[in-house]
XYZ file of C-alpha atoms in Angstrom:
575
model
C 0.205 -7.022 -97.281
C 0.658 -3.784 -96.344
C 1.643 -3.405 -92.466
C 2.331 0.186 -91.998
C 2.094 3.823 -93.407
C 3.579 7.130 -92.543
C 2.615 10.238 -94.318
C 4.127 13.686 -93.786
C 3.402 16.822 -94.849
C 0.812 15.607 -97.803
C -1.389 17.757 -98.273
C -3.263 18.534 -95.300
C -1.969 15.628 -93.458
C 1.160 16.818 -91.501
C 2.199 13.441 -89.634
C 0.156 10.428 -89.975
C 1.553 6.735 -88.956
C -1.321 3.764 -89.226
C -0.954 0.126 -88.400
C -3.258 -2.131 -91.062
C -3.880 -5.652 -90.089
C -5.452 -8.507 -91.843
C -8.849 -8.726 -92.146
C -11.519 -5.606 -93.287
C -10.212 -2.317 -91.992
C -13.073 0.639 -92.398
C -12.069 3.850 -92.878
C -14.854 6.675 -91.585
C -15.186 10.351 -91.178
C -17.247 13.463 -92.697
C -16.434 14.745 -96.101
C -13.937 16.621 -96.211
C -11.885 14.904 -93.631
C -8.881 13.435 -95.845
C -10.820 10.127 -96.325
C -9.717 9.692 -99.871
C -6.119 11.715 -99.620
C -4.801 9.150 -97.948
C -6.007 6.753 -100.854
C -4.346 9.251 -102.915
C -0.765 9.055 -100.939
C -0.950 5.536 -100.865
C -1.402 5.323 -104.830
C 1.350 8.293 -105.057
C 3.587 5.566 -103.026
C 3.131 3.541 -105.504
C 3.741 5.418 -108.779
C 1.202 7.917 -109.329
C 1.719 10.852 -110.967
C 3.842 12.938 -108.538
C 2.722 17.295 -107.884
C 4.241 19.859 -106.120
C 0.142 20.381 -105.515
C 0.174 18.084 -102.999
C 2.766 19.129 -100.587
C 1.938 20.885 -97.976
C 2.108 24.362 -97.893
C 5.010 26.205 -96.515
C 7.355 22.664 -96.454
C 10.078 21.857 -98.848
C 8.816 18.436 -99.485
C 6.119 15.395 -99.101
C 6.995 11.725 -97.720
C 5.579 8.520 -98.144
C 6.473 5.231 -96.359
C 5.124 1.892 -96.649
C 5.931 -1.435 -94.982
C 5.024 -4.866 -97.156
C 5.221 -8.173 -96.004
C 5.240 -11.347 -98.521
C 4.853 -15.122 -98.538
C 7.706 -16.772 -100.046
C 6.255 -17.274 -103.559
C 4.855 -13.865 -104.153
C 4.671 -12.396 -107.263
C 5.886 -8.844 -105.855
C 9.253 -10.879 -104.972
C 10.053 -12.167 -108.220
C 9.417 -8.517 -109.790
C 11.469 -7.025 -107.103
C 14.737 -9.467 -108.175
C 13.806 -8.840 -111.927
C 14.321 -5.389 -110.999
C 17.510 -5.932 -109.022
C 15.916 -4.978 -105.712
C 17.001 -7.520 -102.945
C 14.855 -8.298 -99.643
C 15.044 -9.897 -97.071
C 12.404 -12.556 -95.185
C 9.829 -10.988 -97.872
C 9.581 -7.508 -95.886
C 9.892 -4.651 -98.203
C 9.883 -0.711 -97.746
C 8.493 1.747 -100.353
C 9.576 5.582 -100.008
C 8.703 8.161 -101.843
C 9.210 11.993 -101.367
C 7.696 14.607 -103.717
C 9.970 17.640 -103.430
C 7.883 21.310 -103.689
C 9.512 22.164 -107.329
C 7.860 18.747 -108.233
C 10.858 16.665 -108.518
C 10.080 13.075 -107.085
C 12.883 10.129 -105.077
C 11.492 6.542 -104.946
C 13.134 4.134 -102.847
C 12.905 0.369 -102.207
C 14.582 -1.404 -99.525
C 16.624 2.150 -99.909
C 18.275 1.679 -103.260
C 16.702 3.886 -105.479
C 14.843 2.824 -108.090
C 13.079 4.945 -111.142
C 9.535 5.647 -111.268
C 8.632 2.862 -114.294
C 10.441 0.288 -111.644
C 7.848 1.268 -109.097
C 5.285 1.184 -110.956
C 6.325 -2.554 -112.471
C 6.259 -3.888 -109.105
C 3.089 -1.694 -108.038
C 0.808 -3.804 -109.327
C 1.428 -6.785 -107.453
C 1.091 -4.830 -103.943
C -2.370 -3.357 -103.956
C -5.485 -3.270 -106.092
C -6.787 0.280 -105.255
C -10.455 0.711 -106.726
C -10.876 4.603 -106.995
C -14.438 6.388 -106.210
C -15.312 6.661 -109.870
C -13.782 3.655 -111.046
C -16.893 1.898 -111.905
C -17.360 4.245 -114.491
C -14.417 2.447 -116.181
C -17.220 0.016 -117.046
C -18.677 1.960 -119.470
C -15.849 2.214 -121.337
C -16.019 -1.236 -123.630
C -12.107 -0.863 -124.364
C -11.470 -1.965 -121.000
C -13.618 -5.261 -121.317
C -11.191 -7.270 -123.421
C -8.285 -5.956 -121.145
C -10.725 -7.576 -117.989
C -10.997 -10.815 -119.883
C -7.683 -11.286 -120.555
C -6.373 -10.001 -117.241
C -8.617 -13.049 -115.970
C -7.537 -15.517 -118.402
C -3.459 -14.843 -118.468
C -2.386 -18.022 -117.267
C -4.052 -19.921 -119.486
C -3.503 -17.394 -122.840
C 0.256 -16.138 -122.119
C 1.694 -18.720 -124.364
C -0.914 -17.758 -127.182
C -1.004 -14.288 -126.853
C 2.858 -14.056 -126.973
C 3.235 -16.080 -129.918
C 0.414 -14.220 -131.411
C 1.667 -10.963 -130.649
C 5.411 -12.261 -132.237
C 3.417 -12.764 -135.627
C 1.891 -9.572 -135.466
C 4.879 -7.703 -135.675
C 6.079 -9.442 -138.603
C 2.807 -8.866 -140.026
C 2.848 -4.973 -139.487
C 6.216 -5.297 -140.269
C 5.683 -6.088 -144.041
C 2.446 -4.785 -144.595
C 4.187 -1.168 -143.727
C 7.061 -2.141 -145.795
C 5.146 -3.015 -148.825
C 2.614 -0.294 -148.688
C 5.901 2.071 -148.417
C 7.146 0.259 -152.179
C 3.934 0.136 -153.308
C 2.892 3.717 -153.328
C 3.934 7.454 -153.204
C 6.095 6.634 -156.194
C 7.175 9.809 -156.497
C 8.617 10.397 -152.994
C 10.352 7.140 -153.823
C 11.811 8.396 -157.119
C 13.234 11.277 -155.561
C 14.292 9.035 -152.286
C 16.072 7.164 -155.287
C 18.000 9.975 -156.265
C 18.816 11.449 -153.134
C 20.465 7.634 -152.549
C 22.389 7.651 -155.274
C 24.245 10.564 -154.811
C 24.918 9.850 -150.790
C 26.284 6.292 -152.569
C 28.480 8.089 -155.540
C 29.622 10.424 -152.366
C 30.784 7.897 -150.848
C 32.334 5.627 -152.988
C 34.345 8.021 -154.753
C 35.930 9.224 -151.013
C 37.194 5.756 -151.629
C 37.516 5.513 -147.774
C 39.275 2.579 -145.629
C 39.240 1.428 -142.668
C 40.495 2.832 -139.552
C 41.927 5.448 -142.300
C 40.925 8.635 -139.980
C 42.966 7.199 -137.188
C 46.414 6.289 -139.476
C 45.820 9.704 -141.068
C 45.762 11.651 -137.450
C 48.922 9.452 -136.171
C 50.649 10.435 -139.568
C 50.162 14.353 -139.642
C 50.756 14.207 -135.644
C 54.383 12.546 -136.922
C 54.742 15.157 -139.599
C 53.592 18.196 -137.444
C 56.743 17.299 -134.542
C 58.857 16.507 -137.420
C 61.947 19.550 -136.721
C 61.045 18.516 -132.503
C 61.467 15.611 -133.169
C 64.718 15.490 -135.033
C 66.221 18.004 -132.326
C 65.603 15.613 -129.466
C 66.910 12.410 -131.068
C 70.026 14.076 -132.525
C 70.410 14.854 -128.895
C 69.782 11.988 -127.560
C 71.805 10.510 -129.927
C 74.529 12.877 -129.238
C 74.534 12.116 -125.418
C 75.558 8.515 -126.383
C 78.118 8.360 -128.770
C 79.137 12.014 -129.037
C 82.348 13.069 -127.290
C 81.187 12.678 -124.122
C 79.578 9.684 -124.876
C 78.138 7.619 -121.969
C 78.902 4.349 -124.127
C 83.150 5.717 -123.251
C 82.461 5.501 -119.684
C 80.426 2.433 -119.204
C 83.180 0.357 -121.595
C 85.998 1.916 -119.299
C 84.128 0.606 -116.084
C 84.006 -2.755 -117.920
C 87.820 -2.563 -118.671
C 88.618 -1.800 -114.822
C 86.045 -4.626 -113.663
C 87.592 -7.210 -116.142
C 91.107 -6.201 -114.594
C 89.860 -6.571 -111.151
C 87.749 -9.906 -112.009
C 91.579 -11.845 -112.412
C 92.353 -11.123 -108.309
C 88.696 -11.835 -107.441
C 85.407 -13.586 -109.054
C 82.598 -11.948 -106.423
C 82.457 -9.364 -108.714
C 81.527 -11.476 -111.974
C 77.546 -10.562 -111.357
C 78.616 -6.777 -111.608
C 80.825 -6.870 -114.318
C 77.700 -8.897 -116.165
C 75.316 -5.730 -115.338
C 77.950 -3.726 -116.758
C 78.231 -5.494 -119.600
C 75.104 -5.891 -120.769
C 74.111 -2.233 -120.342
C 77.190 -1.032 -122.409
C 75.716 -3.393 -125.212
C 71.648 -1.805 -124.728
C 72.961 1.499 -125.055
C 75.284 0.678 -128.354
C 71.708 -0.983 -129.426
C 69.971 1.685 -128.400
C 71.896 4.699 -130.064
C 72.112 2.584 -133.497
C 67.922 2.289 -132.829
C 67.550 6.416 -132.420
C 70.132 7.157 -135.203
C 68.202 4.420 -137.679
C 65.104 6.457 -136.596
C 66.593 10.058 -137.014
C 67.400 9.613 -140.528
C 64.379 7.716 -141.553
C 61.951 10.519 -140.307
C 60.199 12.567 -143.214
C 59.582 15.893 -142.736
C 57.295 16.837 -145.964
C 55.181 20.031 -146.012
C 52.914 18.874 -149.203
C 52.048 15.627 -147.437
C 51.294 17.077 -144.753
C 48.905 19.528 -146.710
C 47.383 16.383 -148.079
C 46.831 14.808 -144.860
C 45.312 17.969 -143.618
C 42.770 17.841 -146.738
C 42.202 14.007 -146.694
C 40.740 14.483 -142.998
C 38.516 17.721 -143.918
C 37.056 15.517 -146.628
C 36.839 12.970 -143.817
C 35.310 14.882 -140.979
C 32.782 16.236 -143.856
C 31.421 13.199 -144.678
C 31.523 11.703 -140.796
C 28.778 15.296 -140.426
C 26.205 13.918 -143.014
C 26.964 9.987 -142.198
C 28.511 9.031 -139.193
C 30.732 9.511 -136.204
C 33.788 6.919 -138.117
C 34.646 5.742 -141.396
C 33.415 2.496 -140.213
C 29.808 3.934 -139.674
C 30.114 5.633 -143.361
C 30.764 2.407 -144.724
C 28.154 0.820 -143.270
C 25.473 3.427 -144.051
C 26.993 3.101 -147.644
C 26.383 -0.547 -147.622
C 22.680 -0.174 -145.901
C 21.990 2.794 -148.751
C 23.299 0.444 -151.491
C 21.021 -2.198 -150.379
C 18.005 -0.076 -150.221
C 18.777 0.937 -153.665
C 19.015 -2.369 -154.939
C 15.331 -3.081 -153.356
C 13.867 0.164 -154.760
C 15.594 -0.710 -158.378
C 13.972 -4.132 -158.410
C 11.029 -3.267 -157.298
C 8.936 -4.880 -159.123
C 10.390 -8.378 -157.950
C 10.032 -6.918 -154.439
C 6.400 -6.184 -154.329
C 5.828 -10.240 -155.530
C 8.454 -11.182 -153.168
C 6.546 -9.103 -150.232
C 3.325 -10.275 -151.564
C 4.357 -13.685 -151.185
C 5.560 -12.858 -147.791
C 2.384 -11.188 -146.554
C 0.330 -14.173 -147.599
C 2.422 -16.688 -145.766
C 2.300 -14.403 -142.631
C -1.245 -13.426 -142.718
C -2.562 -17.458 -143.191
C -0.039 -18.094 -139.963
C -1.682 -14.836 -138.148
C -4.780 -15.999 -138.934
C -4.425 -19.522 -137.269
C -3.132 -18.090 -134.354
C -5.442 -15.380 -134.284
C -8.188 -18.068 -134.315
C -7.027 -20.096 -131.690
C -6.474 -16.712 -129.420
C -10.724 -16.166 -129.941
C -11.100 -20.009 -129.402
C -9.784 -19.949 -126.142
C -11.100 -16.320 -124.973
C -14.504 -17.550 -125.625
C -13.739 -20.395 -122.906
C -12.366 -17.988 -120.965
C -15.013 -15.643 -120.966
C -17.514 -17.958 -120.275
C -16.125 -19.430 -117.324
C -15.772 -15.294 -116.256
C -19.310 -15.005 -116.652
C -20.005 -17.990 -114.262
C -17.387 -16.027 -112.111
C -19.382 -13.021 -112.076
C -23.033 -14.549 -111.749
C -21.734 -16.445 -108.717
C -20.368 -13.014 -107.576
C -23.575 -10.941 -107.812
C -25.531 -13.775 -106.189
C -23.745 -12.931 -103.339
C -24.448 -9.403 -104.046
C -27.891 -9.629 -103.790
C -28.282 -9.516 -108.152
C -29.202 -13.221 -107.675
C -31.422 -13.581 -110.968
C -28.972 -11.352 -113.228
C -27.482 -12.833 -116.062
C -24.117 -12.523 -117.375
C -21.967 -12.738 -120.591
C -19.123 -11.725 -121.529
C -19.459 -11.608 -125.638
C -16.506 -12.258 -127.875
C -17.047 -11.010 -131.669
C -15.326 -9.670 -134.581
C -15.538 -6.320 -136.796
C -15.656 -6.662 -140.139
C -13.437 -4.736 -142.040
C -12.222 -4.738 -146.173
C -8.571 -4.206 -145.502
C -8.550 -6.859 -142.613
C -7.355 -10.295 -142.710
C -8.522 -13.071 -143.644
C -10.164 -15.316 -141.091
C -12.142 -18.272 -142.416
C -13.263 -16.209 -145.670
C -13.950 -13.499 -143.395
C -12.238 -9.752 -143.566
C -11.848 -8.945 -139.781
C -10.185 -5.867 -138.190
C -6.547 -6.498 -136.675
C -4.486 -5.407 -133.356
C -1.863 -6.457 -131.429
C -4.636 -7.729 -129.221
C -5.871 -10.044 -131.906
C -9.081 -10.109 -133.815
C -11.559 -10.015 -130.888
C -13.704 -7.563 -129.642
C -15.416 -7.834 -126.244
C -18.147 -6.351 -124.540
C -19.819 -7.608 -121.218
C -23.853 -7.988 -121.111
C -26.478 -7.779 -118.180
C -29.663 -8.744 -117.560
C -30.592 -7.349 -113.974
C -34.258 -9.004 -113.776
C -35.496 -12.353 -115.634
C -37.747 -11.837 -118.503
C -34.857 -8.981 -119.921
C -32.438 -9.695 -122.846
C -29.226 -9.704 -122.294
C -28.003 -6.024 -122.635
C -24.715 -3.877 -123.100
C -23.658 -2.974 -119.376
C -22.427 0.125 -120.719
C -26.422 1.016 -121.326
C -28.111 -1.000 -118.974
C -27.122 -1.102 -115.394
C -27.368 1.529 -112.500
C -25.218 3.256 -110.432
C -25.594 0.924 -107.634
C -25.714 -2.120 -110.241
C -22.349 -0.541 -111.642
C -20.944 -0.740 -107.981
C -21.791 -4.200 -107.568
C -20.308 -5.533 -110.741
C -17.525 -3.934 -110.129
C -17.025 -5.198 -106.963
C -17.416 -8.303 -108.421
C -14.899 -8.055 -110.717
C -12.226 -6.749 -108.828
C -12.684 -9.529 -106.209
C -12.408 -12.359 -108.781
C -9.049 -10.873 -110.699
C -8.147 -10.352 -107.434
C -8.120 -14.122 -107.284
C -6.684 -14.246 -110.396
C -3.248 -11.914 -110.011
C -2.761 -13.212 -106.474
C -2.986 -9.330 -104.775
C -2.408 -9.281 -101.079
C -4.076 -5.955 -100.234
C -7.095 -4.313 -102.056
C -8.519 -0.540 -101.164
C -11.688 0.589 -102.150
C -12.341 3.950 -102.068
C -16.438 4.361 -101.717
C -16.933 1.084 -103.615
C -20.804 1.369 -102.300
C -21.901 4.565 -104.429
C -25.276 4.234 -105.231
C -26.568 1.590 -103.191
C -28.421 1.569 -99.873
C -30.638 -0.749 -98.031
C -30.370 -4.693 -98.683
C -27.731 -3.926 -101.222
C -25.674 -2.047 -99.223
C -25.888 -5.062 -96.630
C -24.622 -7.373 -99.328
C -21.007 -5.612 -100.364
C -20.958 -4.900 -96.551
C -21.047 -9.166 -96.558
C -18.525 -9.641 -99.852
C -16.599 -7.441 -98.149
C -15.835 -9.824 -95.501
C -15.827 -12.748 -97.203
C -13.022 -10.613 -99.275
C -11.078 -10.054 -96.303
C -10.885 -13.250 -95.073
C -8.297 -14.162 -98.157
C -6.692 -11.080 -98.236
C -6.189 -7.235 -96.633
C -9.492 -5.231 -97.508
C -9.306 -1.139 -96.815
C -12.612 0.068 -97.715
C -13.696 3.915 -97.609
C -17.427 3.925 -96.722
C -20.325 6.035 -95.498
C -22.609 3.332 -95.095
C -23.157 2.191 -91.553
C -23.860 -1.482 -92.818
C -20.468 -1.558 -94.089
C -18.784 -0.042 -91.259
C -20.189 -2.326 -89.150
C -18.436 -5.095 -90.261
C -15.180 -3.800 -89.526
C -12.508 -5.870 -88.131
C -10.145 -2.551 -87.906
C -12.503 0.835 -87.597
C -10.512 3.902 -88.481
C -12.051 7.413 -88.311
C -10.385 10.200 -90.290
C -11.228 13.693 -89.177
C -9.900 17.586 -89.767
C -8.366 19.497 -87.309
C -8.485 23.228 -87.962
C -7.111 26.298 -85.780
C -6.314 29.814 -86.768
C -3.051 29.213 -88.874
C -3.123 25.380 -89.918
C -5.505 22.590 -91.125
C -4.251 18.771 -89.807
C -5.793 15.757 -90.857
C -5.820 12.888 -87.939
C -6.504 9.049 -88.423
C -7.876 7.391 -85.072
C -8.171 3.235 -84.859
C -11.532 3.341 -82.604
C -12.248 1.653 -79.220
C -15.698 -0.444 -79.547
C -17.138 2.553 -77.633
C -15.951 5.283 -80.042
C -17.402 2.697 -83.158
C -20.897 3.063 -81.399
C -20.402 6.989 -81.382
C -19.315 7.034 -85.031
C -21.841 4.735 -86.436
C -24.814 6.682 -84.249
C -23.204 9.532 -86.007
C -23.472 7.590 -89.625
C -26.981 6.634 -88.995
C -28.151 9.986 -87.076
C -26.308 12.704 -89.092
C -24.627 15.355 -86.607
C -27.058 14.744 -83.764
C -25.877 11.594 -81.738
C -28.574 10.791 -79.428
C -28.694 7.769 -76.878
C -31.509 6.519 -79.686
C -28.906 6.590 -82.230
C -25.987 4.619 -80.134
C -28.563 1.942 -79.368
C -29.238 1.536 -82.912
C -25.523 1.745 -83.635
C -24.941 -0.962 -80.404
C -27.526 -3.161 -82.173
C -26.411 -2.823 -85.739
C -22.588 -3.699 -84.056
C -23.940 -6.821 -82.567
C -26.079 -7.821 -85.913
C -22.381 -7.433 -87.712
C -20.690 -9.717 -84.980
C -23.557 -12.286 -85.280
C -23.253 -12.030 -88.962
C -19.462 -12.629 -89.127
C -19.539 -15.172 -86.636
C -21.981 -17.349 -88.832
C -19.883 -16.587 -91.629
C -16.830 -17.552 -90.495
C -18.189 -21.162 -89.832
């Protein structure tokens, strides 16, 4: 649920900081006033597309803050740990700033988080129905996603097994068609093969060869330095000022001295043992000195074995281990193009199996959307009763388009998604005595509204959502219809947080929150301000609703009396 929102310079809202409780909260105020911007930052808080458009001019950047609360089982929380975002007693903060060259920051709980991570957990914090969004209805593409948003539970398991055969379907349907045709891109793919594969295997490369190579010519290279220093070193032992002299003359005089006294045995024992690592050591650098090769042709072929080397790592890969694999991936693609023949039956074969398993499961998917959608359409008949659409029918129709290339459902050539086999479009019929109708062609503005309103209150249900918005969700109704979303409204609200944008008085009316948005303009700045209303200042604002711009002590009785109807109404409803 959301329990608080601060908004700066958005727009033309410079400060704004609102409280939401539970219950309906009504959002008022002319046209013009912001009403809908702050819909819009709210949606931007939760991953909409970011603009420099929308901060406000002359500041370097816009910010958005929301506070969330959760019960303990909430789906938000569960995204939130997927995500790696921790919280604590199910409170969560949401920040986002939109910075005037149109970069964006999104915070959670103040770890930063990406934009796709916002707008994975977005989903499960508010529904927000948008002005036009019943027009969404019209567009039949969005009817199967509907269904299946309101069936999930129940088709997860079947949709992710279906979608799993799919893809292996696709998968060899592409690869055959690929074998199967444009022969002569193939031929030519052939040769082009080949001689990467002759390249390669006549470079006759090994492994980890680059790196012995590099260590050998970096040996070879610091041959003459190398030689220098150890005769040196070398020198400095054993030469005639040898340190291996000195240390076996300190052992002499600390054996001599050992007869008189034994403390000393420890330090002859250092003694001795270095005098023995530095004879070891000086037989280790001579040994090394005269077994170092200092060859200028190898060196040469070194030097050319890497060119050919780094030439081939260019056209195919960063390592010899990468060329040898994309030798043995080329070699194998060869061999499938050479037999190809025995890989078309093979494919065949495979395409057959996969398409009678895709089939089954493609079957079963329709099977149970058809359940689904009809206990959807019960959903939304029971829905529009209470929306005043008492003798509309509904039906949500499942069917299948037939198509050549297709598969094969019960001796039937059906087009193919990832969705499955299905297509779905919802029907209406507004008044008895009509046929049942394509919605899309058929209802009304205000008919449009209603469904709508319908639907988004029953996958509501569904998806478990906290907090809903709805942004003018009454377009194009008025008198007894208006009344009834005014009612659903409520009834909404009392399972969840409702914010509804209206200009109806019947909905504002039934208000538990009443929140007036208006403009503030001087000479050098425009401010939007959002005002939670006194009972007095709701009579003033729905005399204005009913009125117009005249608010006369006619118009606040009628606003007093439509106030008290609302009361009555919720009162009744409540028991």
């Amino acid at each position: 649920m959301l329990l608080e929102l601060t908004i700066k310079n958005f727009a033309v809202i410079k400060e704004v900081s609102v409280s939401f409780g539970r219950g309906l909260t009504i959002l008022t105020g002319e046209t013009g006033a912001g009403k809908s911007i702050l819909i819009d930052a709210i949606g931007m808080l939760l991953g909409g597309r970011g603009s420099a458009d929308y901060v406000r001019y002359g500041c370097k950047k816009a910010e958005i803050e929301g506070l969330f609360d959760f019960a303990a089982d909430a789906p938000a929380l569960a995204m939130l740990r997927e995500i790696g975002v921790e919280t604590e007693e199910g409170m969560m903060i949401v920040r986002r700033e939109v910075m005037s060259n149109g970069k964006t920051v999104c915070r959670i709980n103040g770890q930063l988080v990406t934009i796709s991570m916002l707008r994975e957990v977005a989903p499960w914090l508010i529904n927000i129905h948008g002005q036009h969004e019943h027009q969404s209805l019209m567009q039949g593409d969005r009817h199967l996603e509907w269904l299946d948003a309101f069936g999930d539970e129940q088709a997860a398991c079947t949709k992710q097994e279906f979608g799993k055969l799919y893809e292996q379907y696709k998968q060899i349907r592409s690869e055959l068609a690929y074998i199967s045709t444009n022969e002569r891109e193939l031929v030519q793919r052939m040769d082009m093969l080949r001689f990467q594969l002759q390249e390669i295997v006549e470079a006759d490369l090994k492994p980890l060869e680059d790196e012995e190579l590099q260590k050998e010519k970096k040996r070879l290279s610091g041959g003459e330095k190398m030689v220098r220093g150890l005769e040196d070193a070398y020198r400095s032992l054993v030469g005639e000022q040898r340190g291996v002299d000195w240390i076996s003359n300190a052992m002499s005089n600390l054996e001599s001295v050992l007869a008189y006294d034994e403390e000393l045995k420890e330090t002859y024992q250092m003694v001795e043992q270095a005098f023995y690592q530095m004879e070891e050591a000086a037989r280790s650098i001579r040994s090394y000195r005269d077994n170092i090769e200092f060859d200028p042709d190898r060196l040469s072929q070194i030097e050319s074995r890497l060119d050919e080397i780094n030439r081939l790592k260019r056209k195919y890969g960063l390592s010899v281990d990468e060329i040898l694999e994309y030798g043995a991936s080329i070699e194998d693609e060869l061999d499938q193009m050479e037999n190809r023949e025995s890989r078309i039956e093979a494919l065949n074969k495979k395409l057959k199996e996969a398409a009678l398993d895709l089939a089954v499961e493609a079957q079963e998917l329709s099977e149970l959307r058809r359940r689904i959608a009809s206990e959807l359409a019960t959903s939304i008949e029971q829905e529009l009763r209470d929306l005043h659409m008492s003798r509309a029918r509904f039906e949500v129709a499942v069917t299948h388009i037939e198509d050549e290339d297709g598969l094969d459902v019960n001796g039937s050539r059906v087009r193919v998604t990832g969705t499955g086999i299905d297509q779905v479009e919802f029907l209406i019929a507004p008044n008895p005595g009509e046929p049942l109708r394509p919605v899309t062609k058929i209802a009304s503005g205000g008919e449009l509204s209603r469904i709508m309103l319908a639907m988004k209150t029953i996958l509501a249900d569904a998806e478990r959502i906290d907090t809903m918005i709805f942004d003018e969700v009454d377009t194009g109704v008025s008198g007894r219809a208006a009344q009834a979303i005014a009612e659903k409204l409520v009834r909404v609200s009392r399972k969840r947080q409702v914010l509804s944008i209206t200009h109806l008085p019947q909905v504002a009316s039934m208000a538990d929150t009443h929140l007036r948005i208006e403009k503030h303009m001087n000479e050098t700045e425009t401010e939007t301000h959002v005002t939670a209303l006194t009972h007095e200042e709701r009579v003033i604002e729905l005399a204005r609703m009913l009125g117009g711009a005249q608010v006369t002590e006619t118009t606040k009785d009628n606003a007093r009396e439509v106030l008290a109807q609302a009361d009555a109404l919720k009162k009744e409803m409540q028991e």
